[in-house]
Amino acid sequence: MKKILALSITTVFLIAGCSENEQPDSSDNPEEESSLPVEDVEVMAENLKVPWSIQKSEDTFYLTERSGNIVKIEEGEVERQRVELEEEVSTASEAGLLGFVLAPDFSESNLAYAYYTYEDKEEQFNRIVTLRLENDGWREEDLLLDQIPSGTYHHGGRMKIGPDEKLYAATGDASEREIAQNLDSLGGKILRMNIDGSIPGDNPFSDSYVYSYGHRNPQGMTWLSDGTMYASEHGDNANDEVNRIEAGQNYGWPVIEGEEEQEDLISPLFTSGSETTWAPSGMADNDEKLYVAALRGTAVLEFDLETNEHRELVTGLGRIRDVFIEDGSLYFISNNLDGRGTGQENDDRLYRMALSD
């Protein structure tokens, strides 16, 4: 199944685009002619069904698919594993089986954490659960947190285990912007919990999962080796953001966005500005650089924290949903079959490329 594709890297810093939520887009890149040919990209797997999260254990990949599957990729072989959930996965726009992270002791415990959307009577919610791998299938075991807001759009969904061994989850504003400022709501937040689902005693707000607030639709998180946390976030008709996340801080939505500033509200470290849309999703870091999957931007974006510059690292492969870095290799997944892209033969795919020293 493996093959090699030619790739391009471009020096153009901004990507033309429009709102992620309202209409389909083409994966054509208007700046492609200015790209420079460089390293090759390896196709690790293809014919995926709108994959959302990348995880890796030794030489085996596990990817969630929004429809409710987990795909195992090992030695070039793709196996779609069943997932038995307590609630039926929602098929609403942007919803489904989203965030997924393997437990630190996964090789012994077969335990993972998942974030998925479901419908309860006439309402729709997201929940965080544990999954257990048994006999080449997964089973929901424990419910950690339920009734996370989930509206027409903006489900958030990214999960990561931080360097403090806490479980973090990014939640969207569920298309109700005012809840992002409401500390009693779980929507429009970055949440932090112990891996058993309890609230850490050192969270910034007493008896609350809320770690930071004022977010619109965050879908990426990562930590540098010094413990500094960053998150990516969809703006409203452009004004996408990359933020440095600190406990208890308010990141402004919907009071401010993009380059706007206001006292006691945190403005982004990087923004696409009001004329450009990235629709940033999954996030990883390497050597003082952040790597962000861009959906509307149809790229992997590289942000240099030392120079405060950014560029398109990967282009020409359509919508990119998640990134994962290990041992000098960048892995990323396309989402050209999610209803907003232009699918090509054998989409969607898992790719790999080597990062330059």
Coordinates of C-alpha atoms in Angstrom, one line a residue:
M1 CA 0.0 0.0 0.0
K2 CA 2.9 2.3 0.5
K3 CA 3.8 4.8 -2.2
I4 CA 5.7 8.1 -2.6
L5 CA 4.1 11.4 -3.5
A6 CA 5.9 14.5 -4.6
L7 CA 5.3 17.4 -2.1
S8 CA 5.9 21.1 -2.0
I9 CA 6.8 23.6 0.6
T10 CA 5.9 27.2 0.1
T11 CA 7.3 30.4 1.5
V12 CA 3.9 32.1 1.4
F13 CA 2.8 33.0 4.9
L14 CA -0.9 33.4 4.5
I15 CA -3.6 31.3 2.8
A16 CA -6.7 32.5 1.1
G17 CA -9.9 31.1 2.5
C18 CA -13.3 31.7 4.0
S19 CA -15.4 30.4 6.8
E20 CA -15.0 26.8 7.8
N21 CA -18.6 26.3 9.0
E22 CA -20.9 27.6 6.4
Q23 CA -20.0 26.1 3.0
P24 CA -18.0 23.4 1.2
D25 CA -14.6 24.3 -0.2
S26 CA -12.2 23.2 -2.9
S27 CA -8.8 21.8 -2.0
D28 CA -7.2 23.8 -4.8
N29 CA -4.3 26.0 -3.5
P30 CA -4.2 29.3 -5.3
E31 CA -0.5 29.8 -4.2
E32 CA 0.7 26.4 -5.5
E33 CA 2.6 27.8 -8.4
S34 CA 5.0 29.6 -6.0
S35 CA 5.8 26.4 -4.1
L36 CA 9.3 24.9 -4.3
P37 CA 9.7 21.1 -4.8
V38 CA 11.5 19.5 -1.9
E39 CA 11.2 16.3 0.2
D40 CA 8.9 13.4 -0.6
V41 CA 5.9 12.3 1.4
E42 CA 5.0 8.7 2.1
V43 CA 1.5 7.4 2.0
M44 CA 1.1 5.2 5.1
A45 CA -2.5 4.3 4.6
E46 CA -5.4 5.3 2.3
N47 CA -9.2 4.8 1.8
L48 CA -9.8 6.2 5.3
K49 CA -13.2 7.5 6.3
V50 CA -12.8 11.0 7.6
P51 CA -10.2 10.3 10.2
W52 CA -9.9 12.7 13.2
S53 CA -7.2 11.8 15.6
I54 CA -3.8 10.1 15.3
Q55 CA -2.3 8.0 18.0
K56 CA 0.7 5.7 17.9
S57 CA 1.9 2.8 20.1
E58 CA 5.4 1.5 19.2
D59 CA 5.0 0.7 15.4
T60 CA 1.2 0.7 15.4
F61 CA -1.1 3.6 14.5
Y62 CA -4.7 4.0 15.8
L63 CA -6.9 6.6 14.1
T64 CA -10.5 7.6 15.0
E65 CA -13.0 8.0 12.2
R66 CA -15.9 10.3 12.7
S67 CA -18.4 7.6 11.8
G68 CA -17.4 5.7 14.9
N69 CA -14.6 3.3 14.0
I70 CA -11.0 3.1 15.1
V71 CA -8.5 2.2 12.4
K72 CA -5.4 0.1 13.3
I73 CA -2.5 0.5 10.9
E74 CA 0.4 -1.9 11.3
E75 CA 3.1 -2.9 8.8
G76 CA 1.1 -1.3 6.0
E77 CA -2.1 -3.3 6.8
V78 CA -5.2 -1.4 7.6
E79 CA -7.8 -2.9 10.0
R80 CA -11.0 -1.1 10.8
Q81 CA -11.9 -2.1 14.4
R82 CA -15.4 -2.1 15.9
V83 CA -16.2 0.3 18.7
E84 CA -19.0 -0.6 21.1
L85 CA -20.3 2.7 22.7
E86 CA -23.0 3.2 25.2
E87 CA -24.6 5.9 23.0
E88 CA -25.0 6.0 19.3
V89 CA -22.5 8.3 17.6
S90 CA -24.1 11.4 16.1
T91 CA -23.9 12.1 12.4
A92 CA -24.4 15.8 12.7
S93 CA -22.1 18.2 10.9
E94 CA -18.6 18.1 12.4
A95 CA -19.7 15.6 15.0
G96 CA -18.8 12.0 15.7
L97 CA -16.0 10.0 17.3
L98 CA -13.5 12.8 17.6
G99 CA -10.7 13.0 20.2
F100 CA -8.7 9.9 21.1
V101 CA -5.7 9.4 23.3
L102 CA -3.9 6.2 24.4
A103 CA -3.3 5.8 28.1
P104 CA 0.4 6.1 29.1
D105 CA 0.5 2.4 30.0
F106 CA -1.6 1.4 26.9
S107 CA 0.8 -1.5 26.0
E108 CA -0.1 -3.2 29.3
S109 CA -3.6 -1.8 30.0
N110 CA -5.2 -1.6 26.5
L111 CA -6.9 1.5 27.8
A112 CA -7.6 4.7 25.9
Y113 CA -9.8 7.9 26.2
A114 CA -12.3 9.1 23.7
Y115 CA -14.5 12.1 23.0
Y116 CA -17.7 11.6 21.0
T117 CA -21.0 13.3 20.1
Y118 CA -24.4 11.6 20.7
E119 CA -28.0 12.6 20.7
D120 CA -30.2 12.3 23.8
K121 CA -33.9 12.6 22.9
E122 CA -34.0 16.0 21.3
E123 CA -30.7 17.3 22.6
Q124 CA -27.1 16.6 21.5
F125 CA -24.0 16.3 23.7
N126 CA -20.4 15.3 23.8
R127 CA -19.0 13.0 26.4
I128 CA -15.6 11.7 27.5
V129 CA -15.2 8.0 28.1
T130 CA -12.6 5.3 28.5
L131 CA -12.3 2.6 25.9
R132 CA -10.8 -0.9 26.4
L133 CA -9.2 -2.8 23.5
E134 CA -10.4 -6.4 23.6
N135 CA -10.0 -9.1 20.9
D136 CA -9.4 -6.5 18.1
G137 CA -12.4 -4.4 19.2
W138 CA -13.0 -1.5 21.6
R139 CA -15.6 -1.3 24.3
E140 CA -16.7 1.8 26.2
E141 CA -15.9 1.1 29.9
D142 CA -16.3 4.2 32.1
L143 CA -18.0 7.5 31.6
L144 CA -15.7 10.3 32.8
L145 CA -17.6 13.4 31.8
D146 CA -21.0 13.9 30.1
Q147 CA -23.3 16.6 28.7
I148 CA -20.6 18.7 27.2
P149 CA -22.5 21.2 25.0
S150 CA -22.8 20.2 21.3
G151 CA -24.8 22.3 18.8
T152 CA -25.1 22.7 15.1
Y153 CA -21.3 23.2 14.9
H154 CA -18.3 23.7 17.2
H155 CA -18.0 20.5 19.1
G156 CA -14.3 21.0 19.9
G157 CA -13.1 17.4 20.5
R158 CA -9.3 17.3 20.8
M159 CA -7.9 15.4 23.8
K160 CA -4.4 15.2 25.0
I161 CA -2.6 14.0 28.2
G162 CA -0.3 16.8 29.4
P163 CA 3.1 16.6 30.9
D164 CA 1.4 16.8 34.3
E165 CA -0.3 13.5 33.5
K166 CA -3.7 15.2 33.5
L167 CA -6.3 14.7 30.7
Y168 CA -7.1 17.8 28.7
A169 CA -10.1 18.3 26.4
A170 CA -10.9 21.2 24.1
T171 CA -14.6 22.0 23.8
G172 CA -16.4 24.2 21.3
D173 CA -19.1 26.9 22.0
A174 CA -21.8 24.7 20.4
S175 CA -22.8 27.6 18.2
E176 CA -23.9 29.5 21.3
R177 CA -21.2 32.0 21.6
E178 CA -22.2 33.4 25.0
I179 CA -21.4 30.1 26.8
A180 CA -17.7 30.5 26.1
Q181 CA -17.7 33.3 28.8
N182 CA -19.9 31.3 31.2
L183 CA -17.7 29.5 33.8
D184 CA -20.7 27.3 34.7
S185 CA -20.8 25.8 31.2
L186 CA -18.4 23.2 29.8
G187 CA -18.6 24.7 26.3
G188 CA -16.0 27.0 24.8
K189 CA -13.3 25.8 27.2
I190 CA -10.2 23.8 27.7
L191 CA -11.0 21.3 30.4
R192 CA -8.5 19.5 32.7
M193 CA -9.2 16.4 34.7
N194 CA -7.5 13.5 36.5
I195 CA -7.3 10.4 34.3
D196 CA -10.1 8.8 36.5
G197 CA -12.4 11.7 35.6
S198 CA -12.2 13.6 38.9
I199 CA -11.4 17.3 39.2
P200 CA -7.8 18.1 40.1
G201 CA -7.4 20.0 43.3
D202 CA -5.1 22.6 41.6
N203 CA -7.4 23.6 38.8
P204 CA -7.8 27.4 38.6
F205 CA -11.5 27.4 39.5
S206 CA -12.7 25.6 42.6
D207 CA -14.6 22.4 41.9
S208 CA -14.5 23.0 38.1
Y209 CA -13.0 21.2 35.1
V210 CA -12.4 24.5 33.4
Y211 CA -8.7 25.3 32.8
S212 CA -9.2 28.2 30.4
Y213 CA -12.2 29.8 28.8
G214 CA -13.3 32.3 26.1
H215 CA -12.7 29.8 23.3
R216 CA -14.8 29.5 20.1
N217 CA -13.8 26.1 18.7
P218 CA -10.4 24.9 19.8
Q219 CA -9.2 21.7 18.1
G220 CA -5.5 21.4 18.8
M221 CA -3.3 21.3 21.9
T222 CA 0.4 20.6 22.5
W223 CA 3.1 21.3 25.1
L224 CA 6.8 22.2 24.6
S225 CA 9.5 20.3 26.6
D226 CA 9.4 23.1 29.2
G227 CA 5.7 22.5 29.8
T228 CA 4.4 25.6 28.0
M229 CA 0.9 24.8 26.5
Y230 CA -0.4 26.0 23.1
A231 CA -3.8 25.5 21.5
S232 CA -5.2 26.2 18.0
E233 CA -8.7 27.7 17.6
H234 CA -11.2 28.4 14.7
G235 CA -12.1 32.0 14.4
D236 CA -15.4 33.5 13.1
N237 CA -15.0 34.1 9.3
A238 CA -11.2 34.1 9.5
N239 CA -9.4 35.4 12.6
D240 CA -8.1 31.9 13.4
E241 CA -5.8 31.7 16.4
V242 CA -2.8 30.0 17.9
N243 CA -2.7 30.7 21.7
R244 CA -0.3 30.2 24.5
I245 CA -2.5 28.7 27.2
E246 CA -2.3 29.6 30.9
A247 CA -4.5 28.3 33.7
G248 CA -7.5 30.4 34.5
Q249 CA -7.1 32.9 31.6
N250 CA -9.9 34.2 29.4
Y251 CA -9.1 34.1 25.7
G252 CA -11.8 36.5 24.7
W253 CA -14.4 34.9 22.5
P254 CA -16.8 36.4 21.7
V255 CA -15.7 39.8 23.2
I256 CA -12.6 40.0 21.1
E257 CA -11.0 37.9 18.3
G258 CA -8.0 37.9 16.1
E259 CA -5.8 41.0 16.6
E260 CA -8.3 42.8 18.9
E261 CA -7.1 43.5 22.4
Q262 CA -8.9 44.2 25.7
E263 CA -7.8 44.4 29.3
D264 CA -7.8 41.0 31.1
L265 CA -8.4 39.1 27.9
I266 CA -5.7 37.2 26.1
S267 CA -5.0 37.9 22.5
P268 CA -3.5 35.2 20.3
L269 CA 0.2 34.6 19.7
F270 CA -0.5 34.1 16.0
T271 CA -3.7 34.9 14.0
S272 CA -4.7 34.5 10.4
G273 CA -6.2 38.0 10.5
S274 CA -9.5 39.1 9.2
E275 CA -8.8 38.3 5.5
T276 CA -7.5 34.8 5.8
T277 CA -8.8 31.5 7.1
W278 CA -6.8 28.5 8.3
A279 CA -9.5 26.5 10.2
P280 CA -6.7 25.1 12.4
S281 CA -7.2 21.6 13.9
G282 CA -4.7 19.1 15.3
M283 CA -1.4 20.4 16.7
A284 CA 2.1 19.1 17.6
D285 CA 5.5 20.6 18.3
N286 CA 9.2 20.0 17.5
D287 CA 12.4 22.0 18.2
E288 CA 10.6 25.3 19.2
K289 CA 8.2 25.1 16.3
L290 CA 4.5 24.4 16.3
Y291 CA 2.9 22.3 13.6
V292 CA -0.8 22.8 12.9
A293 CA -3.2 21.0 10.6
A294 CA -5.2 23.5 8.5
L295 CA -8.6 22.5 7.0
R296 CA -9.7 25.5 5.0
G297 CA -6.0 26.4 4.6
T298 CA -5.4 23.0 3.0
A299 CA -1.9 22.8 4.6
V300 CA 0.3 21.9 7.5
L301 CA 1.4 25.2 9.0
E302 CA 4.7 25.7 10.7
F303 CA 5.0 28.4 13.4
D304 CA 8.5 29.4 14.6
L305 CA 8.4 30.5 18.2
E306 CA 11.8 32.0 18.0
T307 CA 11.3 34.2 15.0
N308 CA 7.5 34.6 15.4
E309 CA 7.1 33.7 11.7
H310 CA 5.0 31.1 10.1
R311 CA 4.7 29.4 6.7
E312 CA 2.9 26.6 4.9
L313 CA 5.0 23.5 5.3
V314 CA 2.8 21.0 3.4
T315 CA 0.4 22.0 0.6
G316 CA -1.4 20.3 -2.3
L317 CA -3.0 17.4 -0.4
G318 CA -6.2 19.1 0.6
R319 CA -7.8 19.5 4.0
I320 CA -5.5 18.4 6.9
R321 CA -7.2 17.4 10.2
D322 CA -4.5 16.2 12.6
V323 CA -0.7 16.0 13.0
F324 CA 1.6 13.8 15.1
I325 CA 5.3 14.0 15.5
E326 CA 7.7 11.2 16.6
D327 CA 11.4 10.6 16.2
G328 CA 11.8 13.4 13.6
S329 CA 8.9 12.3 11.5
L330 CA 5.7 14.3 10.9
Y331 CA 2.5 12.2 10.3
F332 CA -0.7 13.9 9.2
I333 CA -4.2 12.9 8.0
S334 CA -6.3 14.4 5.2
N335 CA -10.1 15.1 5.5
N336 CA -11.1 15.6 1.9
L337 CA -14.2 13.4 2.3
D338 CA -15.8 15.3 5.2
G339 CA -18.3 17.1 2.9
R340 CA -16.3 20.2 2.6
G341 CA -13.3 19.1 0.6
T342 CA -12.7 17.8 -2.9
G343 CA -12.0 14.1 -2.6
Q344 CA -9.4 12.4 -4.8
E345 CA -9.0 8.7 -5.5
N346 CA -8.2 6.7 -2.4
D347 CA -8.8 9.6 0.0
D348 CA -8.6 10.0 2.9
R349 CA -4.9 9.2 3.8
L350 CA -2.3 9.0 6.5
Y351 CA 1.0 10.6 5.4
R352 CA 4.5 10.7 6.7
M353 CA 7.4 13.1 6.0
A354 CA 10.8 13.7 7.6
L355 CA 11.3 17.0 9.4
S356 CA 14.5 18.8 8.5
D357 CA 17.1 19.3 11.2

